Amino acid sequence: IFNGHISISTHTFPTQRGCDLLKIKEGTPLLKIEAIVNDIYGTPIIFAEEFFRADKFKFRVTRGKTL
């Protein structure tokens, strides 16, 4: 793993099925997290797209270097 990024944005599901899965009403704002991790050649090796209910979300950042 060489580098990567994570973005967090607001989103709404365009389908009733997505709303049913998260037990929300259509049009309810969600948090969308997208993560991409690249190898040393810049080739994406991990891609994640996740959706979270905004009322059930906790954001935590841990910074530092571990050896």
PDB file of C-alpha atoms in Angstrom:
ATOM      1  CA  ILE A   1       0.000   0.000   0.000  1.00  0.00           C
ATOM      2  CA  PHE A   2       1.457   3.299  -1.083  1.00  0.00           C
ATOM      3  CA  ASN A   3      -1.260   5.930  -0.779  1.00  0.00           C
ATOM      4  CA  GLY A   4      -4.969   6.427  -0.741  1.00  0.00           C
ATOM      5  CA  HIS A   5      -7.789   8.759   0.077  1.00  0.00           C
ATOM      6  CA  ILE A   6     -11.109   8.749   1.820  1.00  0.00           C
ATOM      7  CA  SER A   7     -13.933  11.139   1.045  1.00  0.00           C
ATOM      8  CA  ILE A   8     -17.107  11.711   3.031  1.00  0.00           C
ATOM      9  CA  SER A   9     -20.117  13.338   1.411  1.00  0.00           C
ATOM     10  CA  THR A  10     -23.880  13.547   1.732  1.00  0.00           C
ATOM     11  CA  HIS A  11     -26.017  11.294  -0.400  1.00  0.00           C
ATOM     12  CA  THR A  12     -29.572  10.001  -0.782  1.00  0.00           C
ATOM     13  CA  PHE A  13     -30.643   6.637  -2.163  1.00  0.00           C
ATOM     14  CA  PRO A  14     -32.525   6.884  -5.443  1.00  0.00           C
ATOM     15  CA  THR A  15     -34.331   3.560  -4.874  1.00  0.00           C
ATOM     16  CA  GLN A  16     -36.828   2.339  -2.331  1.00  0.00           C
ATOM     17  CA  ARG A  17     -34.806  -0.878  -1.885  1.00  0.00           C
ATOM     18  CA  GLY A  18     -31.801   1.071  -0.570  1.00  0.00           C
ATOM     19  CA  CYS A  19     -34.048   2.966   1.823  1.00  0.00           C
ATOM     20  CA  ASP A  20     -35.628  -0.281   3.009  1.00  0.00           C
ATOM     21  CA  LEU A  21     -32.208  -1.817   3.717  1.00  0.00           C
ATOM     22  CA  LEU A  22     -31.264   1.085   5.989  1.00  0.00           C
ATOM     23  CA  LYS A  23     -34.791   1.478   7.386  1.00  0.00           C
ATOM     24  CA  ILE A  24     -35.084   5.117   6.327  1.00  0.00           C
ATOM     25  CA  LYS A  25     -37.624   7.192   4.414  1.00  0.00           C
ATOM     26  CA  GLU A  26     -36.937   8.117   0.811  1.00  0.00           C
ATOM     27  CA  GLY A  27     -34.977  11.383   0.614  1.00  0.00           C
ATOM     28  CA  THR A  28     -33.344  10.959   4.052  1.00  0.00           C
ATOM     29  CA  PRO A  29     -29.761  12.309   3.965  1.00  0.00           C
ATOM     30  CA  LEU A  30     -27.003   9.723   4.322  1.00  0.00           C
ATOM     31  CA  LEU A  31     -23.248   9.870   4.668  1.00  0.00           C
ATOM     32  CA  LYS A  32     -21.350   8.252   1.818  1.00  0.00           C
ATOM     33  CA  ILE A  33     -17.768   7.181   2.451  1.00  0.00           C
ATOM     34  CA  GLU A  34     -15.585   6.359  -0.519  1.00  0.00           C
ATOM     35  CA  ALA A  35     -12.077   4.973  -0.035  1.00  0.00           C
ATOM     36  CA  ILE A  36      -9.430   4.201  -2.639  1.00  0.00           C
ATOM     37  CA  VAL A  37      -6.024   2.711  -1.804  1.00  0.00           C
ATOM     38  CA  ASN A  38      -3.253   2.461  -4.405  1.00  0.00           C
ATOM     39  CA  ASP A  39      -0.122   0.325  -4.675  1.00  0.00           C
ATOM     40  CA  ILE A  40       3.330   1.781  -5.333  1.00  0.00           C
ATOM     41  CA  TYR A  41       2.575   1.902  -9.069  1.00  0.00           C
ATOM     42  CA  GLY A  42      -0.593   3.952  -8.595  1.00  0.00           C
ATOM     43  CA  THR A  43      -2.885   1.026  -9.366  1.00  0.00           C
ATOM     44  CA  PRO A  44      -6.031   1.006  -7.211  1.00  0.00           C
ATOM     45  CA  ILE A  45      -6.054  -2.149  -5.082  1.00  0.00           C
ATOM     46  CA  ILE A  46      -8.906  -1.337  -2.698  1.00  0.00           C
ATOM     47  CA  PHE A  47     -12.142   0.480  -3.449  1.00  0.00           C
ATOM     48  CA  ALA A  48     -14.921   0.856  -0.903  1.00  0.00           C
ATOM     49  CA  GLU A  49     -18.220   2.698  -1.187  1.00  0.00           C
ATOM     50  CA  GLU A  50     -20.250   2.657   2.018  1.00  0.00           C
ATOM     51  CA  PHE A  51     -23.449   4.366   3.111  1.00  0.00           C
ATOM     52  CA  PHE A  52     -24.360   5.266   6.687  1.00  0.00           C
ATOM     53  CA  ARG A  53     -27.374   6.753   8.368  1.00  0.00           C
ATOM     54  CA  ALA A  54     -26.387  10.205   9.567  1.00  0.00           C
ATOM     55  CA  ASP A  55     -28.211   9.691  12.876  1.00  0.00           C
ATOM     56  CA  LYS A  56     -26.222   6.494  13.595  1.00  0.00           C
ATOM     57  CA  PHE A  57     -22.731   7.632  12.626  1.00  0.00           C
ATOM     58  CA  LYS A  58     -19.634   8.440  14.678  1.00  0.00           C
ATOM     59  CA  PHE A  59     -16.532   9.893  13.009  1.00  0.00           C
ATOM     60  CA  ARG A  60     -13.171   9.181  14.642  1.00  0.00           C
ATOM     61  CA  VAL A  61      -9.701  10.034  13.381  1.00  0.00           C
ATOM     62  CA  THR A  62      -6.537   8.559  14.839  1.00  0.00           C
ATOM     63  CA  ARG A  63      -3.302  10.119  13.688  1.00  0.00           C
ATOM     64  CA  GLY A  64       0.203   9.006  14.294  1.00  0.00           C
ATOM     65  CA  LYS A  65       2.840   6.591  13.205  1.00  0.00           C
ATOM     66  CA  THR A  66       2.988   3.026  14.391  1.00  0.00           C
ATOM     67  CA  LEU A  67       6.001   0.799  14.043  1.00  0.00           C
TER      68      LEU A  67
END
